[in-house]
Short mmCIF file of C-alpha atoms and ligand atoms in Angstrom, two decimals:
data_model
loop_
_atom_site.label_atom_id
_atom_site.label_comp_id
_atom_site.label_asym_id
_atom_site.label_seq_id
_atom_site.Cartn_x
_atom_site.Cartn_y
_atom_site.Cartn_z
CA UNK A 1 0.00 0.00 0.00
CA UNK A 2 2.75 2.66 1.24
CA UNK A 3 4.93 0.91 -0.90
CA UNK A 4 7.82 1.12 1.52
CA UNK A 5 7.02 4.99 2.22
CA UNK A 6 6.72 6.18 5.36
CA UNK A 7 3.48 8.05 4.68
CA UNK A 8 0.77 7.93 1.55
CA UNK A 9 1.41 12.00 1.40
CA UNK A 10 5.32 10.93 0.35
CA UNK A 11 4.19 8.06 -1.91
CA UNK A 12 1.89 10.65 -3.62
CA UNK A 13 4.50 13.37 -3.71
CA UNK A 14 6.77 10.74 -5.67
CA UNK A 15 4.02 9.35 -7.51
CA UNK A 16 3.54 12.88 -9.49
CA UNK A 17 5.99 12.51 -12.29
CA UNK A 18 4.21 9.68 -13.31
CA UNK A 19 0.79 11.17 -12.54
CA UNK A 20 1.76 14.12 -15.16
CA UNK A 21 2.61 11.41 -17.72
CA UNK A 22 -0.61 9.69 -17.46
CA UNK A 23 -2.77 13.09 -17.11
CA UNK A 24 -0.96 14.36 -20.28
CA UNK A 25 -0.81 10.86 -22.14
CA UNK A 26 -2.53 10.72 -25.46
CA UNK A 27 -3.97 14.68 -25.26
CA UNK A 28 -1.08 16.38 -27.14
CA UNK A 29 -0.85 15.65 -30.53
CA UNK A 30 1.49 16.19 -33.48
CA UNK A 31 3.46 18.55 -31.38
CA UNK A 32 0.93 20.87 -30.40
CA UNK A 33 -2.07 19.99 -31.10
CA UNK A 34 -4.72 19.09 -28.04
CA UNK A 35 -7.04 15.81 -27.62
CA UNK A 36 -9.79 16.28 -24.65
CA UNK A 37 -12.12 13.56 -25.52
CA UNK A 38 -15.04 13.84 -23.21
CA UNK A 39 -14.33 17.97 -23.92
CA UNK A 40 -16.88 18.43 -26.84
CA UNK A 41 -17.68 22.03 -26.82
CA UNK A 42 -17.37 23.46 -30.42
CA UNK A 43 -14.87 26.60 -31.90
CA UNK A 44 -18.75 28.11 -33.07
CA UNK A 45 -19.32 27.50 -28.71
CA UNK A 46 -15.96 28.90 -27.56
CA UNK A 47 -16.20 32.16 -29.72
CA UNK A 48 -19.36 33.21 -27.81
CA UNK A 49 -18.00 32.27 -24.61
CA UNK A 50 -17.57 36.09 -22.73
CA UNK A 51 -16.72 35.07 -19.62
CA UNK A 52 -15.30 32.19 -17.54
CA UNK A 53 -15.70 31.15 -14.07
CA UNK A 54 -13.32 28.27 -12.35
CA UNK A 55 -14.98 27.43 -9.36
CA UNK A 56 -13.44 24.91 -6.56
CA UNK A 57 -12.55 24.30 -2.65
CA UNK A 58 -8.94 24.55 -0.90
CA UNK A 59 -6.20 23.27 -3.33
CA UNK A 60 -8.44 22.40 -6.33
CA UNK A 61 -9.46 26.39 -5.76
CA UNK A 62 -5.62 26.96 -5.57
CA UNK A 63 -5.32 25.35 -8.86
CA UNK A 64 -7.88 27.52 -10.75
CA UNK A 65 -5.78 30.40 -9.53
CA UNK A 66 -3.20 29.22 -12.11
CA UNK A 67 -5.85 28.07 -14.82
CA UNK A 68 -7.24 31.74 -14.67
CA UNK A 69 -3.55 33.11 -15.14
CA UNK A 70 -3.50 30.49 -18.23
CA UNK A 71 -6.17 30.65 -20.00
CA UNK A 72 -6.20 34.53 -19.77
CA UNK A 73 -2.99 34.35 -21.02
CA UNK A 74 -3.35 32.22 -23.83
CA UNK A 75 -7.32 32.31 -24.82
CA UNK A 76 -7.59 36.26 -23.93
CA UNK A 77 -10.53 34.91 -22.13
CA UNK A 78 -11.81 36.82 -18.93
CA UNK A 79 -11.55 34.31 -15.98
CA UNK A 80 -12.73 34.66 -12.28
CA UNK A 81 -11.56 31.94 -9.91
CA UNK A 82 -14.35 31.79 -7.25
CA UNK A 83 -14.34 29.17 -3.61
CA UNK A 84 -17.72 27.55 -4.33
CA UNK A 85 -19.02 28.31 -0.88
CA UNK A 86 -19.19 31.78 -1.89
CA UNK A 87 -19.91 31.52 -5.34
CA UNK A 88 -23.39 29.35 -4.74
CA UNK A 89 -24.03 31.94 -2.54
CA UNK A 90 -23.72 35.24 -3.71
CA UNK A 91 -25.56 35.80 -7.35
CA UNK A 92 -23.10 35.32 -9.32
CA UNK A 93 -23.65 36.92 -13.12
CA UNK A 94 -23.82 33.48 -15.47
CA UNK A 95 -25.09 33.27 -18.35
CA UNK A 96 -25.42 31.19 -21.52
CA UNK A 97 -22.12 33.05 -22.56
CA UNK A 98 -20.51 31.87 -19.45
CA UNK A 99 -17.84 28.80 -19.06
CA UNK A 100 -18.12 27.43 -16.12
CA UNK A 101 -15.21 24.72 -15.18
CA UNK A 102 -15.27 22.85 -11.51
CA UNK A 103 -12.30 21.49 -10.08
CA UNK A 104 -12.60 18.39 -7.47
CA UNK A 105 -10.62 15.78 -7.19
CA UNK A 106 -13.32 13.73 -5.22
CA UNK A 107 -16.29 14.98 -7.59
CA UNK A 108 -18.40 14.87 -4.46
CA UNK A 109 -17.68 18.27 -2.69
CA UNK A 110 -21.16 19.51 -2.07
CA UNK A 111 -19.81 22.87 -2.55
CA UNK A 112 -18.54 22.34 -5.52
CA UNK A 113 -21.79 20.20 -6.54
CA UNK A 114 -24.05 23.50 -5.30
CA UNK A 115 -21.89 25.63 -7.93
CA UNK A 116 -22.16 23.30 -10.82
CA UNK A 117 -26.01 23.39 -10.31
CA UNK A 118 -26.06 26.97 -9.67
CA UNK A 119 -24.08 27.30 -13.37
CA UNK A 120 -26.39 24.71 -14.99
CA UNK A 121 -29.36 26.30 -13.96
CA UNK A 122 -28.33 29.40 -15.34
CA UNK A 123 -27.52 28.00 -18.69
CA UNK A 124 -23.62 28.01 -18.29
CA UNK A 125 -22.06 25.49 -19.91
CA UNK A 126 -19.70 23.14 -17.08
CA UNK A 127 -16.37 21.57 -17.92
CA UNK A 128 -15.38 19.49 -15.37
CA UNK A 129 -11.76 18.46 -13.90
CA UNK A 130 -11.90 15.50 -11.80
CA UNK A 131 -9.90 12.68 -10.42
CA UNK A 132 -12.82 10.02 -10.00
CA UNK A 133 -14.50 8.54 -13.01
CA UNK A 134 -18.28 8.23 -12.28
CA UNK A 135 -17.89 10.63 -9.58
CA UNK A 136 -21.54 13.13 -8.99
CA UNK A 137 -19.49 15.74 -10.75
CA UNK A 138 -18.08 14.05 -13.20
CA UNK A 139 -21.62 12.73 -14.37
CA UNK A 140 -23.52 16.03 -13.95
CA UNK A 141 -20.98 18.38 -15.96
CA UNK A 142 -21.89 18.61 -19.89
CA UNK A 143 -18.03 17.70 -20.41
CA UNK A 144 -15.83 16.27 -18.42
CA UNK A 145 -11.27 16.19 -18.05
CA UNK A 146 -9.87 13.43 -15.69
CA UNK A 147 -6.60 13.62 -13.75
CA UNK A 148 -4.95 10.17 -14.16
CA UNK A 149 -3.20 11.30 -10.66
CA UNK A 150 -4.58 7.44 -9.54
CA UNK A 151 -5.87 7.41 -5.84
CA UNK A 152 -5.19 9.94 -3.70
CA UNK A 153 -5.17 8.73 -0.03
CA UNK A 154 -3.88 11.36 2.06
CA UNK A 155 -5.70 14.18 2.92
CA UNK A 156 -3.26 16.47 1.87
CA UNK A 157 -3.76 16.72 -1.86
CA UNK A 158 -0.25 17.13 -3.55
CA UNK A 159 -0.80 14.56 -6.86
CA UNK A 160 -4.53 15.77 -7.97
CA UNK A 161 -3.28 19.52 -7.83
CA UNK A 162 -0.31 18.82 -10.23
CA UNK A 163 -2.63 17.26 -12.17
CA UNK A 164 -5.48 19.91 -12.08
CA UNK A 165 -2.38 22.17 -13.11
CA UNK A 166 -1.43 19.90 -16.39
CA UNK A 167 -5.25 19.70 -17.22
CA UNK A 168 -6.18 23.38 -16.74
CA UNK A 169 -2.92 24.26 -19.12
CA UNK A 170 -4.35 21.71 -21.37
CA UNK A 171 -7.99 23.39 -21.78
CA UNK A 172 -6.52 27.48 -21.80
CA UNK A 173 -4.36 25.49 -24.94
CA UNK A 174 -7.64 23.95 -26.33
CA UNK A 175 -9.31 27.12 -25.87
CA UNK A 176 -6.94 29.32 -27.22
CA UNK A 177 -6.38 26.68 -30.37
CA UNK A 178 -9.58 27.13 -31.41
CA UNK A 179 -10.21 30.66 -30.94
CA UNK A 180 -6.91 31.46 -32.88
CA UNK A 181 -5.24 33.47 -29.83
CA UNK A 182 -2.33 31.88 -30.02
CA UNK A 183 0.61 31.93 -32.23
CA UNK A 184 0.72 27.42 -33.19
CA UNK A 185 4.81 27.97 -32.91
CA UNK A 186 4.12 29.17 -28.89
CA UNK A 187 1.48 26.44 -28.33
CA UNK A 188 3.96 23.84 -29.63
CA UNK A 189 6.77 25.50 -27.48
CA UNK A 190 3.66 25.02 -23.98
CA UNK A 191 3.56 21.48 -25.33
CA UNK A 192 6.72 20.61 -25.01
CA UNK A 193 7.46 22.16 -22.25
CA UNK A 194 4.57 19.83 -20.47
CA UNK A 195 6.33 16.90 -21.66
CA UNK A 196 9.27 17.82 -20.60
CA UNK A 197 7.52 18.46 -16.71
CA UNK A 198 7.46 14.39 -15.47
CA UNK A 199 11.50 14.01 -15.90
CA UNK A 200 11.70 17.60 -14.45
CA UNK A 201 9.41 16.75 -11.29
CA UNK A 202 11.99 13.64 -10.72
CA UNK A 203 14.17 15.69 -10.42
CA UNK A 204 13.46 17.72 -7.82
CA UNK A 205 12.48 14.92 -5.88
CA UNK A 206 16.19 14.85 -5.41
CA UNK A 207 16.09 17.93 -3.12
CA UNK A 208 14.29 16.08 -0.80
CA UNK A 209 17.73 15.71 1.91
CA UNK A 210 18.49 19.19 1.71
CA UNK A 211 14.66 20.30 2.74
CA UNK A 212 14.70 17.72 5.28
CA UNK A 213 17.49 19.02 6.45
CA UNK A 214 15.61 22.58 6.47
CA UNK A 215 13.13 21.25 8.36
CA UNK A 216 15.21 19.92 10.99
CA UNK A 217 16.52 23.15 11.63
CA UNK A 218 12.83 25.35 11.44
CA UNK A 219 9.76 23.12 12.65
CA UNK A 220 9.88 25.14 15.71
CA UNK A 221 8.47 28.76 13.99
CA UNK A 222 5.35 30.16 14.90
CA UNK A 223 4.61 31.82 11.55
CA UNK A 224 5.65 31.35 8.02
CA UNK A 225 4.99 33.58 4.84
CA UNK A 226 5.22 32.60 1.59
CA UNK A 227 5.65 35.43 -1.72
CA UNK A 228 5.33 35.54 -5.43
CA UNK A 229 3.79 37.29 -7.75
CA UNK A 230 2.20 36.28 -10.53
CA UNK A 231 1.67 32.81 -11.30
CA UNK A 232 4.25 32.28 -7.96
CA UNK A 233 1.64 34.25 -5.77
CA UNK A 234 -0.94 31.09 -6.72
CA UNK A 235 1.81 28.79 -6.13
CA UNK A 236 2.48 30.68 -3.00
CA UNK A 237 -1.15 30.16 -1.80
CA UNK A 238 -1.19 26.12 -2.74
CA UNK A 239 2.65 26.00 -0.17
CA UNK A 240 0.99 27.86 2.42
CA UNK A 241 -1.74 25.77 2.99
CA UNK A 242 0.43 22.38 2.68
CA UNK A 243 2.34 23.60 5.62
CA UNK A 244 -0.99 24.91 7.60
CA UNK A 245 -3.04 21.92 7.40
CA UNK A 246 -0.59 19.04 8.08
CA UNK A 247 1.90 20.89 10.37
CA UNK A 248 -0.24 23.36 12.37
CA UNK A 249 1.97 25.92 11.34
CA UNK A 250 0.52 29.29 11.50
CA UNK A 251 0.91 30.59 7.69
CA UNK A 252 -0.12 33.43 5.46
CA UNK A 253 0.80 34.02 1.12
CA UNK A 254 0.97 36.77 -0.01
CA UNK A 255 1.04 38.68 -3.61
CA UNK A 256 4.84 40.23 -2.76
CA UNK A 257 3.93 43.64 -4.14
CA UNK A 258 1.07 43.75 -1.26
CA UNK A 259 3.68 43.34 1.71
CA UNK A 260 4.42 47.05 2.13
CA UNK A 261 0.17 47.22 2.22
CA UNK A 262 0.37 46.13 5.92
CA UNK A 263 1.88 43.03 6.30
CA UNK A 264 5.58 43.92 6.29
CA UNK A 265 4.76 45.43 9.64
CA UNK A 266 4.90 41.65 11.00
CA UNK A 267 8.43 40.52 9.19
CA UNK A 268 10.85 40.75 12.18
CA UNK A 269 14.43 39.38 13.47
CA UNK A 270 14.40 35.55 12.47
CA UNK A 271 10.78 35.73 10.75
CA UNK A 272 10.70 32.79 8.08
CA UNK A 273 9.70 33.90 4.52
CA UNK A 274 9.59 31.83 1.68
CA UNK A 275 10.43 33.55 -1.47
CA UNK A 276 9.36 32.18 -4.90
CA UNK A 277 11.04 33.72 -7.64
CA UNK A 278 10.68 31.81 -11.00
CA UNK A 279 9.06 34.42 -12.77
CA UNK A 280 11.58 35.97 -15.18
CA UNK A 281 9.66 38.96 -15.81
CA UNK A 282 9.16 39.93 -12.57
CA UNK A 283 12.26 38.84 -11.01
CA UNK A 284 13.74 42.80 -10.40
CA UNK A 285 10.22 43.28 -9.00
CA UNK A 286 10.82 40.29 -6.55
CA UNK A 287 14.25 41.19 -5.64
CA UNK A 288 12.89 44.46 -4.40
CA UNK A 289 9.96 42.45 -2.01
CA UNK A 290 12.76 40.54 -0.89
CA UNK A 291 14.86 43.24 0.02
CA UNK A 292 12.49 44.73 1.76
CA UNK A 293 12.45 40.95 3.85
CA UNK A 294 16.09 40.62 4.43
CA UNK A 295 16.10 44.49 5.39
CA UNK A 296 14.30 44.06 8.53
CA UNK A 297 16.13 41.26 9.11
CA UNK A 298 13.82 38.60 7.72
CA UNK A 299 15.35 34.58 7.21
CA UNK A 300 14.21 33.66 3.74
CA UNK A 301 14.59 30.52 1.85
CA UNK A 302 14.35 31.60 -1.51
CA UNK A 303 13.29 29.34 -5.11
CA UNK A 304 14.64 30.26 -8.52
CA UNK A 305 15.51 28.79 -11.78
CA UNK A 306 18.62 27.51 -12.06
CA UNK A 307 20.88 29.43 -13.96
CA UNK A 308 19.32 32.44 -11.93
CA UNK A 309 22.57 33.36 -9.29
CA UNK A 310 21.06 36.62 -8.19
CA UNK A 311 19.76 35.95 -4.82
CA UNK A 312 22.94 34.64 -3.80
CA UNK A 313 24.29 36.52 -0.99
CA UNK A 314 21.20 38.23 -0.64
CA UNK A 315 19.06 35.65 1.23
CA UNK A 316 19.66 32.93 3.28
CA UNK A 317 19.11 29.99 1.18
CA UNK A 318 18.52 29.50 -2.20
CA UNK A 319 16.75 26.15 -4.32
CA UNK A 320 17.11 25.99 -7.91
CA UNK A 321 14.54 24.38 -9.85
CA UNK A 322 15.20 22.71 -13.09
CA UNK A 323 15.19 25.55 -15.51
CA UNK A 324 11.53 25.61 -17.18
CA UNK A 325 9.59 28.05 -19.09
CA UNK A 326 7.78 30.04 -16.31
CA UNK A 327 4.40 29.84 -18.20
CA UNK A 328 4.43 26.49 -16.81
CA UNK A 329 6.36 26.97 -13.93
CA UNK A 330 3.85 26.24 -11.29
CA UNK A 331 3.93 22.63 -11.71
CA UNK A 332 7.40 22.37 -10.58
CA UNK A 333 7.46 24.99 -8.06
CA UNK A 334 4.80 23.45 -5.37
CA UNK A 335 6.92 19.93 -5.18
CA UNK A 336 9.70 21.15 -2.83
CA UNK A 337 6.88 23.66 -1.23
CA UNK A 338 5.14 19.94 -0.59
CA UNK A 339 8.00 18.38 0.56
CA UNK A 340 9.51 21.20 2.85
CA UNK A 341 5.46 20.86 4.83
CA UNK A 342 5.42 17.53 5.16
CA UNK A 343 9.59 17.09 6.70
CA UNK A 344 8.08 20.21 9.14
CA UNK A 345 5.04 18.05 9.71
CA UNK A 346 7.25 15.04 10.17
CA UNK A 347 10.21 16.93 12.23
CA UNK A 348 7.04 17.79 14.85
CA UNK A 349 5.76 14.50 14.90
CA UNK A 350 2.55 15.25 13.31
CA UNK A 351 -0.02 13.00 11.58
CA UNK A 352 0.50 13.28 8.47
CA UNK A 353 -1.88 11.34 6.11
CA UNK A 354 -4.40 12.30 8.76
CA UNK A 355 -4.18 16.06 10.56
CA UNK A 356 -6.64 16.80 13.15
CA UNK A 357 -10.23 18.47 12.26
CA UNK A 358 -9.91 17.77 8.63
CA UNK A 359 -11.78 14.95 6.38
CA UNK A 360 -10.57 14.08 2.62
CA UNK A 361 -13.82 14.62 0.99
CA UNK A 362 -16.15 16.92 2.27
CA UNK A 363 -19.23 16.10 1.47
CA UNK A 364 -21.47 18.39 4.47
CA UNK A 365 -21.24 22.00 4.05
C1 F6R B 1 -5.98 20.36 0.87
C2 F6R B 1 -7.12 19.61 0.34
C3 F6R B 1 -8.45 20.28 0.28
C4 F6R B 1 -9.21 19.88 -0.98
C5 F6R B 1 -10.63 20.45 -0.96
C6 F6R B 1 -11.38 20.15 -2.24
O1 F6R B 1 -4.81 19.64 0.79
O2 F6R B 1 -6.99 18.49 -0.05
O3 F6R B 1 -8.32 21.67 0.37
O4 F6R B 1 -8.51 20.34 -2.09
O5 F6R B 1 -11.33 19.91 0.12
O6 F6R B 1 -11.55 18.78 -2.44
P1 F6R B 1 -11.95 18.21 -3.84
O7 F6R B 1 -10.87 18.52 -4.78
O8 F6R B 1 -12.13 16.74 -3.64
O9 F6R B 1 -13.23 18.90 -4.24
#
């Protein structure tokens, strides 16, 4: 079952490069071309679609933050991620020109369930991103995307969000295909990219000693933020709550540009930050946030493409990730963030497949 690991969360953390494989297997074509077969909305379909909503719960909601910075990106699409208990809640403006896509790796979040049938019954169109074939949401969405992330057993999801991640990049692709807002050379440049992700993730499975180690020497802090802006700010979100929920670490993320807003006044002597910085376009913009860290004396760990020696000197520690176009970035990035919770988790002698007050599929409001 564990497979010789000491927890299912670490099985399913190595488990992912594999998981990509299977969740991109068979859906890019002829170098960048995309297959979704249960995904039958039409180009005629797309081109009237004015507005689309991803709507999820915790880490699935964490995910949409990066499909919205996608599919903008690439389908010119407006996108508004939205935590289904608020969106079932609060009117939301849907109509037939509205894309609605759910992301749950159960399929049975009643949430999430209440927001599909708030969509539906407003004539929205629902794609569907899911981890369990036959699952309630899988059968009431008009299309539907599976993750091929296998079963996730811990409650800490870490192998359905990489996955939500490679099938969100796969629909902005689809989308932007067939609406013609992207250049075919740049879509075949995403695509490879994607395939190049499951030897990448192995990769930085390799860093695991050297964030154990981290651990070791940290578990005992009160607080922790994590920064990034951009597509790192969602990615920032996604660590954060790894490290809340499994090792009752008090945590916050926050979009870097918004520290000087309020919450710099809490970054003191010894105050562990956690500095993502893959973004090459906003890297100056993140040296600056992080200066304004190390300034007042703030201990960051920082993460940056390799090749990237700027930070040296500057912060405490730096982890290079296998260089990667930062479009794609994200799926990467969270694997040490998941491995660096669960050592902390570990290193405090936490349960870690199974943290206090919290259920794997939640299926009460
Ligand atoms: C956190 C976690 C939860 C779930 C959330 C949604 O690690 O697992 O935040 O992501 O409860 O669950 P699904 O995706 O099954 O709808």
């Amino acid at each position: 079952e564990k497979s010789g690991y000491e927890h299912f969360m670490l099985k399913e953390i190595h488990e992912q490069p594999n998981a990509i494989k299977d969740t991109l297997r068979g859906r890019i074509i002829n170098d960048g071309e995309i297959v979704l077969d249960k995904v039958k909305i039409t180009k005629d379909e797309i081109d009237k679609i004015e507005k689309i909503f991803i709507v999820a719960c915790g880490t699935a909601y964490h995910a949409g933050v990066v499909g919205k910075y996608a599919i903008e990106k690439f389908a010119r699409i407006p996108v508004e991620v939205d935590i289904a208990s608020e969106f079932r809640y609060r009117e939301p403006i849907i109509n037939e020109r509205t894309l609605t896509i759910v992301v749950s790796q159960s399929g049975e979040t009643a949430d999430t369930i209440a927001a599909l049938k708030e969509a539906k019954k407003h004539n929205s169109r629902v794609i569907a991103i899911t981890n369990v074939v036959g699952s309630s949401i899988s059968r009431e969405a008009d299309d539907v995307i599976y993750t091929w992330a296998g079963p996730e057993i811990a409650v800490a999801s870490t192998k359905a969000y990489t996955t939500q991640l490679v099938a969100l990049y796969l629909i902005a692709l689809d989308l932007a295909l067939k609406k013609g807002t992207i250049e075919k050379e740049y879509a075949k440049q995403i695509c490879d990219e994607l395939k190049k992700l499951p030897e990448r993730a192995e990769r930085i499975l390799n860093y695991k000693d050297e964030l154990q180690e981290f651990a070791s020497n940290h578990f005992n802090t009160k607080d922790v933020f994590y920064l990034g802006r951009g597509l790192d700010y969602a990615v920032a979100m996604e660590g954060s709550l790894k490290l809340k929920e499994i090792s009752y670490i008090h945590s916050e993320a926050y979009a870097a540009g918004e520290l000087k807003h309020g919450t710099l006044a809490l970054i003191e002597n010894g105050t562990l930050v956690i500095a993502l910085a893959t973004q090459e376009h906003l890297f100056e913009k993140m040296l600056s946030n992080i200066r304004e860290v190390t300034t007042r004396g703030g201990y960051v760990l920082a993460f940056a493409m390799e090749g990237n020696k700027q930070l040296e000197g500057i912060v405490e520690k730096v982890i290079y990730l296998p260089k990667t176009m930062e479009e794609v970035a994200p799926i990467i990035t969270v694997i040490p963030l998941q491995l660096l919770a669960y050592y902390m988790a570990v290193e405090k002698g936490c349960d870690v497949d199974k943290p206090r007050n919290l259920a794997k599929s939640v299926t009460v409001e």
